[in-house]
Amino acid sequence: MMNAGFGDLAQAGLLRRQTTALKVEVQRLSSEVATGRAADTARALSGDLGQLAGIETSLRRLTAYRSATTEAALQATGQQGALAVLDRLASDGAQDLITAGTVGQTVLLTTAVTQAGDRFSSAVAALNTRQGDRALFAGTAPQAQALAGADAILDALEAEIAGIATAEGIAAAVGDWFTRPSGFDAVAYSGGAAPGALPMSPEDAVRLDVTATDPAVKATLEGLALAALLNRPTAPADATTRTALARIAGEKLLDDRTGRSALAARIGLAEARIETAAQRNATEASALEQMRAGLLAADPYAAATALEAAQTQLETLFAVTARLSRLSLADYL
Amino acid sequence: MSISATLSSALSGLTAAARAAEIVSSNVANAQVEGYARRELQVAPRAVGAAGQGVQVVGVTRITDRVLTGDRRLAEAAAAGAEVRAGFQAGIEALLGSPEVAGSLTARIADFDAALIAAASRPDADTRLAAVAEAAVAVTRGLAAASDGVQAAREQADGRIAAGVGRISEALAGVAALNRQIIGLSATGRDVTGLQDQRQRLIDGIAAQVPLREVDRGGGAVALYTANGATLVEGTRSAQLGFTATPVIAPGMAVGAGLSGLTLDGRAVGTGPDGLLGGGALAADFAVRDRDAPQVQAQLDALALELSSRFGAGGPDATISPGQPGLFTDGGAVTVNVVGLAGRLALNAAADPAQGGALFRLRDGLGAAAPGATGDATLLVALQAALTAPREPASASLPPGARGVAAMAGQVASGVAQDRLSAETEASFASARSETLRTLERAGGVDTDVELQNLLVIEKAWAANAQVLRTVDEMMSLLLGIGR
């Protein structure tokens, strides 16, 4: 009496499953179209997230390096500026002092010596330049001031040369004070050691290690100090000694010119390296951004087309479901 | 005599038609019930002596395809198992996060890297040092959250096993009881199709948990075996499954070391692919709890060990004496036990202002008593170099190859993503297969159109038999009217 037929539940179950699958597909595609990114990153990359992780890490690192290069460039520029001031003071001072020292006129000497006093203060002030809240020439102790005040240094030098009568003797004593560790480095300099290499990029590191204890700087200060001492009340009154000292100071400042240019070149080299590193970082960052976009992006046209197709399919399925539900023998009995 | 025979035949026809209508109405009423087997009426000519006389109802049969049902149950078990594994992998992937998402594990390590670079550029700035401390704490929090998530997944799996074992034991006992009833009733010739339906529903209820094979035993009883041969129900006796739930699971707990295994009638039984109860959702939960989750935990612990050892004694910080914890501590102490380290990793209290430490120790060394040169970036530069230096991993749980810490985390994320994709592929294949078999099985179910067609035929038969009865009645009244 009975024949098999096709169970009701089979039809209903099939339609239900297909509707659900299509709806899920439509949702996935619409989120892809809306955000422009693949909905399931791991599936789009076939589970290989190592490259993406590497790109993300490098990008974050390059952002940090960008601020590091900017700050380092700023510091290098500041140091160059201060050293330029120092150089100008030294050259002007050298000229005046040598002229006064060779000609020997009292008026010239007095002018040169007074100016030397001012120049020495300006030089110390230039070396004490702060950028933000950091001293530029204080090494690893940027909170501190690089040098003691001009007057304090001259006081210490006065104590050093007390009792010496000859110009050569005074020059030698001052020179010794500047070079020996217990002199300038201990008394006048209150900064720290020279800083080490700072990384500017994953491959580069740059040393901005010029402090106020650099030999070229110290030599310039020595020359200016020697002349400035003549401005002090306790200076030797003897005209010959004064003239001789002025001449020695002027020659010292002149001799040190090569040292100062070498210093400027060193910082200039560091600036160039910082600039190169910054540019290289920027190029690498933009290339990585492009790679990341390439990995994560979903083709908008393909996604939109697929979404259109899925929606049409879903509508067709709804129409079929409606039709099939009307096909029942019970309606015809 | 022949008239009464006609009467009796017509009556038997009416009875058969009535029974057939009852079957049709039962079928139509249960058309939407999942697991209902279509009934068919078996009729045969009635023999009285050597001649036939009317029709008799032989019985009601349930139309089932045993083979198809068996296949469907096995496919369901495979699909349920694959579903459990895919769900676990997806959960772990969500915990670790995709690398392009801020807050993922790899992103946190990259942020720590960047903070170290920024601090090296301005080591005197407390804000930069504070950013380093924050980034380090964020890394430890990310690892801890992932570790907690893994253990939570194990606890959930354990809970599901406990609930599943309870359900299975109840269902097995029910099947055994129904076996007894069916044997008894069918011996007396009564209709047992309702009980058979009930029994099929009970078995279908546990088919997803454990892959079953149903075998016919005489007298209407069935025996149940697992796909790998363990007896679950034999005649009227059902097996007992034993399991103790562990509500709180910590890393390092395993079967025999704080976790319970599965027992069948008091004997320990395996749930691996070749074990007696292998395959199915129950075995998959065991695999998640005892194999997959501990694997992920081991990888997280290995990452924590990398951080702990690269920044510890013998590393860039010379102020740490041997035997003292480094920048990343194991809950404040030196790392001794790697198991569960990811959940205990913390920033050294000496450098963490939130724990009473001071930020200058990030720059001057953990053993520094007082702040040193504020512009000295050597230690910070060395720390950043240690983080990114390519080294072979300290633990064997990470894939070999010299990498920085961030790249190792990327490898872990990759591994988890690949596991999730392959688990999803398996799950979708298994579910498609089980759906196909279910559709095929349902195709043999009730088709209301066919039942209504049959009802038309039954109606005709009823009308015909009723007409015969009326005619016979008229004939008999004629006969009785002769004598008047």
Short mmCIF file of C-alpha atoms in Angstrom, two decimals, chain A residues 13-329:
data_model
loop_
_atom_site.label_atom_id
_atom_site.label_comp_id
_atom_site.label_asym_id
_atom_site.label_seq_id
_atom_site.Cartn_x
_atom_site.Cartn_y
_atom_site.Cartn_z
CA GLY A 13 16.02 21.14 6.43
CA LEU A 14 17.81 21.58 3.11
CA LEU A 15 16.24 24.96 2.42
CA ARG A 16 16.90 26.16 5.94
CA ARG A 17 20.58 25.18 5.81
CA GLN A 18 21.11 26.83 2.42
CA THR A 19 19.40 30.04 3.57
CA THR A 20 21.60 30.22 6.66
CA ALA A 21 24.77 29.61 4.66
CA LEU A 22 23.89 32.35 2.16
CA LYS A 23 23.03 34.81 4.92
CA VAL A 24 26.39 34.24 6.59
CA GLU A 25 28.10 34.76 3.25
CA VAL A 26 26.19 38.00 2.62
CA GLN A 27 27.15 39.34 6.04
CA ARG A 28 30.82 38.53 5.53
CA LEU A 29 30.91 40.15 2.10
CA SER A 30 29.09 43.31 3.23
CA SER A 31 31.57 43.80 6.08
CA GLU A 32 34.41 43.37 3.57
CA VAL A 33 32.91 45.95 1.24
CA ALA A 34 32.27 48.37 4.10
CA THR A 35 35.70 48.20 5.77
CA GLY A 36 37.84 47.48 2.71
CA ARG A 37 39.65 44.77 4.67
CA ALA A 38 39.41 41.02 4.52
CA ALA A 39 36.97 39.94 7.22
CA ASP A 40 39.09 37.01 8.34
CA THR A 41 42.74 38.13 8.28
CA ALA A 42 44.16 34.70 9.08
CA ARG A 43 42.19 33.07 6.27
CA ALA A 44 43.23 35.78 3.77
CA LEU A 45 46.89 35.15 4.69
CA SER A 46 46.45 31.34 4.83
CA GLY A 47 47.43 31.33 8.47
CA ASP A 48 50.90 32.85 7.95
CA LEU A 49 50.83 35.82 10.30
CA GLY A 50 54.61 36.00 10.72
CA GLN A 51 55.09 38.52 7.94
CA LEU A 52 52.24 40.73 9.15
CA ALA A 53 53.58 40.62 12.70
CA GLY A 54 57.04 41.58 11.43
CA ILE A 55 55.63 44.52 9.47
CA GLU A 56 53.63 45.78 12.46
CA THR A 57 56.64 45.51 14.78
CA SER A 58 58.90 47.34 12.30
CA LEU A 59 56.35 50.12 11.80
CA ARG A 60 56.02 50.77 15.52
CA ARG A 61 59.79 50.74 15.89
CA LEU A 62 60.21 53.20 12.99
CA THR A 63 57.74 55.59 14.61
CA ALA A 64 59.88 55.57 17.75
CA TYR A 65 63.04 56.07 15.68
CA ARG A 66 61.43 59.04 13.96
CA SER A 67 61.14 60.90 17.26
CA ALA A 68 64.67 59.79 18.22
CA THR A 69 66.14 61.19 14.98
CA THR A 70 64.21 64.44 15.37
CA GLU A 71 65.47 64.93 18.92
CA ALA A 72 69.04 64.02 18.00
CA ALA A 73 69.00 66.42 15.02
CA LEU A 74 67.71 69.16 17.28
CA GLN A 75 70.51 68.57 19.77
CA ALA A 76 73.20 68.49 17.04
CA THR A 77 71.93 71.78 15.58
CA GLY A 78 71.97 73.38 19.01
CA GLN A 79 75.54 72.24 19.61
CA GLN A 80 76.67 73.50 16.21
CA GLY A 81 75.13 76.89 16.95
CA ALA A 82 76.84 77.23 20.32
CA LEU A 83 80.18 76.18 18.86
CA ALA A 84 79.77 78.75 16.06
CA VAL A 85 79.34 81.45 18.72
CA LEU A 86 82.45 80.16 20.49
CA ASP A 87 84.41 80.22 17.26
CA ARG A 88 83.38 83.80 16.49
CA LEU A 89 84.34 84.97 19.99
CA ALA A 90 87.67 83.21 19.68
CA SER A 91 88.56 84.65 16.25
CA ASP A 92 87.58 88.19 17.22
CA GLY A 93 89.41 87.87 20.50
CA ALA A 94 92.49 86.45 18.78
CA GLN A 95 92.69 89.42 16.43
CA ASP A 96 92.32 92.04 19.15
CA LEU A 97 94.68 90.34 21.56
CA ILE A 98 97.46 89.72 19.09
CA THR A 99 97.28 93.31 17.85
CA ALA A 100 97.33 94.62 21.42
CA GLY A 101 100.08 92.19 22.34
CA THR A 102 102.46 93.11 19.54
CA VAL A 103 101.86 96.86 19.38
CA GLY A 104 101.91 97.30 23.14
CA GLN A 105 99.79 100.44 23.43
CA THR A 106 98.10 100.66 26.80
CA VAL A 107 94.80 101.85 25.36
CA LEU A 108 94.64 98.98 22.92
CA LEU A 109 95.56 96.55 25.64
CA THR A 110 92.94 97.84 28.07
CA THR A 111 90.24 97.64 25.38
CA ALA A 112 91.29 94.19 24.32
CA VAL A 113 91.41 92.96 27.91
CA THR A 114 88.01 94.39 28.81
CA GLN A 115 86.50 92.81 25.75
CA ALA A 116 88.26 89.55 26.61
CA GLY A 117 86.49 89.57 29.94
CA ASP A 118 83.12 89.96 28.21
CA ARG A 119 84.03 87.36 25.59
CA PHE A 120 84.92 84.83 28.26
CA SER A 121 81.54 85.30 29.95
CA SER A 122 79.77 84.96 26.60
CA ALA A 123 81.76 81.79 25.82
CA VAL A 124 80.80 80.20 29.15
CA ALA A 125 77.18 81.24 28.61
CA ALA A 126 77.23 79.71 25.11
CA LEU A 127 78.53 76.42 26.52
CA ASN A 128 75.81 76.49 29.15
CA THR A 129 73.04 76.67 26.51
CA ARG A 130 69.97 74.68 27.43
CA GLN A 131 67.52 73.17 24.95
CA GLY A 132 64.20 72.59 26.60
CA ASP A 133 65.34 71.61 30.06
CA ARG A 134 68.58 69.93 29.01
CA ALA A 135 72.09 71.29 28.93
CA LEU A 136 73.66 70.68 25.51
CA PHE A 137 77.24 70.20 26.67
CA ALA A 138 76.73 68.44 30.00
CA GLY A 139 77.03 64.87 28.67
CA THR A 140 75.07 62.25 30.66
CA ALA A 141 73.90 64.78 33.26
CA PRO A 142 71.68 67.08 31.22
CA GLN A 143 69.81 68.31 34.31
CA ALA A 144 72.98 69.93 35.62
CA GLN A 145 74.63 73.06 34.27
CA ALA A 146 77.63 72.25 32.06
CA LEU A 147 80.04 74.86 33.44
CA ALA A 148 80.29 76.92 36.57
CA GLY A 149 79.88 80.69 36.19
CA ALA A 150 82.58 82.71 34.41
CA ASP A 151 83.47 84.48 37.65
CA ALA A 152 83.81 81.22 39.59
CA ILE A 153 86.22 79.85 36.98
CA LEU A 154 88.28 83.03 37.03
CA ASP A 155 88.37 82.96 40.85
CA ALA A 156 89.75 79.43 40.76
CA LEU A 157 92.35 80.46 38.17
CA GLU A 158 93.35 83.44 40.28
CA ALA A 159 94.06 81.16 43.20
CA GLU A 160 96.08 79.01 40.85
CA ILE A 161 98.31 81.79 39.55
CA ALA A 162 98.77 83.60 42.88
CA GLY A 163 102.38 84.43 43.38
CA ILE A 164 103.57 83.72 39.83
CA ALA A 165 105.18 86.79 38.28
CA THR A 166 106.22 85.86 34.75
CA ALA A 167 103.87 85.72 31.79
CA GLU A 168 105.19 82.31 30.77
CA GLY A 169 104.75 81.03 34.27
CA ILE A 170 101.16 82.26 34.44
CA ALA A 171 100.39 80.79 31.02
CA ALA A 172 101.93 77.47 32.04
CA ALA A 173 99.96 77.37 35.32
CA VAL A 174 96.69 78.18 33.57
CA GLY A 175 97.44 75.56 30.88
CA ASP A 176 98.18 72.98 33.56
CA TRP A 177 94.93 73.77 35.40
CA PHE A 178 92.90 73.23 32.24
CA THR A 179 94.54 69.94 31.36
CA ARG A 180 94.93 68.19 34.71
CA PRO A 181 91.91 66.17 35.97
CA SER A 182 91.77 68.00 39.31
CA GLY A 183 91.57 71.40 37.58
CA PHE A 184 88.92 72.35 35.02
CA ASP A 185 87.28 68.91 34.86
CA ALA A 186 86.75 68.80 38.61
CA VAL A 187 86.14 72.45 39.50
CA ALA A 188 84.52 74.14 36.51
CA TYR A 189 82.70 71.24 34.81
CA SER A 190 79.61 69.90 36.58
CA GLY A 191 78.24 67.73 33.80
CA GLY A 192 78.60 64.01 33.24
CA ALA A 193 80.57 61.68 31.01
CA ALA A 194 80.29 61.69 27.23
CA PRO A 195 77.11 59.86 26.18
CA GLY A 196 77.34 56.61 24.23
CA ALA A 197 75.97 55.75 20.79
CA LEU A 198 72.24 56.32 20.33
CA PRO A 199 70.34 54.13 17.85
CA MET A 200 68.79 56.17 15.04
CA SER A 201 67.50 53.28 12.97
CA PRO A 202 67.60 49.49 13.18
CA GLU A 203 71.08 49.61 11.60
CA ASP A 204 72.55 52.98 12.65
CA ALA A 205 73.78 54.49 15.85
CA VAL A 206 75.15 57.99 16.24
CA ARG A 207 77.41 59.49 18.91
CA LEU A 208 76.73 63.05 19.99
CA ASP A 209 79.55 62.96 22.50
CA VAL A 210 80.77 66.58 22.53
CA THR A 211 80.83 67.92 26.08
CA ALA A 212 82.37 71.01 27.59
CA THR A 213 85.47 68.95 28.48
CA ASP A 214 86.38 68.44 24.82
CA PRO A 215 90.07 69.40 24.29
CA ALA A 216 89.27 71.93 21.53
CA VAL A 217 86.68 73.64 23.73
CA LYS A 218 88.98 73.68 26.71
CA ALA A 219 91.83 75.17 24.66
CA THR A 220 89.55 78.00 23.46
CA LEU A 221 88.38 78.68 27.00
CA GLU A 222 91.98 78.64 28.14
CA GLY A 223 92.91 81.35 25.66
CA LEU A 224 89.91 83.51 26.56
CA ALA A 225 90.44 82.95 30.31
CA LEU A 226 94.10 83.93 30.07
CA ALA A 227 93.11 87.28 28.58
CA ALA A 228 90.14 87.69 30.95
CA LEU A 229 92.42 87.28 33.96
CA LEU A 230 94.20 90.46 32.93
CA ASN A 231 90.90 92.26 33.54
CA ARG A 232 90.91 91.29 37.18
CA PRO A 233 92.18 93.54 39.99
CA THR A 234 94.75 90.95 41.07
CA ALA A 235 96.28 90.76 37.62
CA PRO A 236 99.95 91.69 37.23
CA ALA A 237 100.22 95.44 36.77
CA ASP A 238 103.43 95.31 34.88
CA ALA A 239 102.85 96.44 31.27
CA THR A 240 105.40 94.04 29.76
CA THR A 241 103.89 91.05 31.48
CA ARG A 242 100.41 92.14 30.48
CA THR A 243 101.41 92.64 26.84
CA ALA A 244 103.19 89.28 26.78
CA LEU A 245 100.19 87.52 28.32
CA ALA A 246 97.82 89.14 25.83
CA ARG A 247 99.98 87.97 22.96
CA ILE A 248 100.22 84.41 24.32
CA ALA A 249 96.43 84.34 24.77
CA GLY A 250 95.84 85.59 21.22
CA GLU A 251 98.22 83.04 19.74
CA LYS A 252 96.57 80.25 21.73
CA LEU A 253 93.19 81.22 20.36
CA LEU A 254 94.59 81.29 16.84
CA ASP A 255 96.32 77.92 17.18
CA ASP A 256 93.18 76.28 18.34
CA ARG A 257 91.27 77.17 15.20
CA THR A 258 92.02 73.81 13.57
CA GLY A 259 90.77 72.04 16.68
CA ARG A 260 87.50 73.95 16.56
CA SER A 261 86.92 73.23 12.87
CA ALA A 262 87.57 69.54 13.48
CA LEU A 263 84.97 69.63 16.25
CA ALA A 264 82.43 71.32 13.99
CA ALA A 265 83.16 68.74 11.27
CA ARG A 266 82.59 65.90 13.73
CA ILE A 267 79.19 67.22 14.70
CA GLY A 268 78.41 67.95 11.05
CA LEU A 269 79.16 64.32 10.21
CA ALA A 270 76.86 63.18 12.96
CA GLU A 271 74.13 65.49 11.66
CA ALA A 272 74.54 64.04 8.16
CA ARG A 273 74.23 60.50 9.52
CA ILE A 274 71.12 61.42 11.48
CA GLU A 275 69.57 62.94 8.36
CA THR A 276 70.39 59.86 6.26
CA ALA A 277 68.95 57.57 8.92
CA ALA A 278 65.77 59.66 9.16
CA GLN A 279 65.24 59.58 5.41
CA ARG A 280 65.92 55.87 5.21
CA ASN A 281 63.44 55.26 8.05
CA ALA A 282 60.78 57.33 6.29
CA THR A 283 61.23 55.40 3.03
CA GLU A 284 61.12 52.07 4.83
CA ALA A 285 58.01 53.11 6.76
CA SER A 286 56.08 54.05 3.62
CA ALA A 287 57.14 50.81 1.90
CA LEU A 288 55.99 48.79 4.93
CA GLU A 289 52.67 50.65 5.03
CA GLN A 290 52.09 49.70 1.40
CA MET A 291 52.97 46.07 2.09
CA ARG A 292 50.61 45.97 5.04
CA ALA A 293 47.80 47.47 2.97
CA GLY A 294 48.50 44.87 0.29
CA LEU A 295 48.30 42.02 2.81
CA LEU A 296 45.17 43.18 4.59
CA ALA A 297 43.12 44.81 1.88
CA ALA A 298 40.21 43.10 0.19
CA ASP A 299 39.65 43.96 -3.45
CA PRO A 300 36.57 46.24 -3.24
CA TYR A 301 35.33 45.45 -6.74
CA ALA A 302 35.55 41.69 -6.30
CA ALA A 303 33.85 41.93 -2.90
CA ALA A 304 31.05 44.13 -4.23
CA THR A 305 30.44 41.80 -7.17
CA ALA A 306 30.36 38.76 -4.93
CA LEU A 307 27.98 40.55 -2.54
CA GLU A 308 25.64 41.36 -5.41
CA ALA A 309 25.68 37.72 -6.56
CA ALA A 310 25.07 36.38 -3.04
CA GLN A 311 22.15 38.74 -2.48
CA THR A 312 20.55 37.71 -5.78
CA GLN A 313 21.02 34.06 -4.87
CA LEU A 314 19.40 34.63 -1.47
CA GLU A 315 16.41 36.33 -3.07
CA THR A 316 16.04 33.43 -5.51
CA LEU A 317 16.18 30.96 -2.64
CA PHE A 318 13.44 32.87 -0.81
CA ALA A 319 11.25 32.74 -3.95
CA VAL A 320 11.86 28.99 -4.30
CA THR A 321 11.04 28.40 -0.62
CA ALA A 322 7.78 30.32 -0.98
CA ARG A 323 6.81 28.38 -4.10
CA LEU A 324 7.59 25.00 -2.57
CA SER A 325 5.61 25.77 0.56
CA ARG A 326 2.54 26.36 -1.61
CA LEU A 327 2.94 22.98 -3.32
CA SER A 328 0.94 20.71 -1.03
CA LEU A 329 -1.65 18.10 -1.86
#
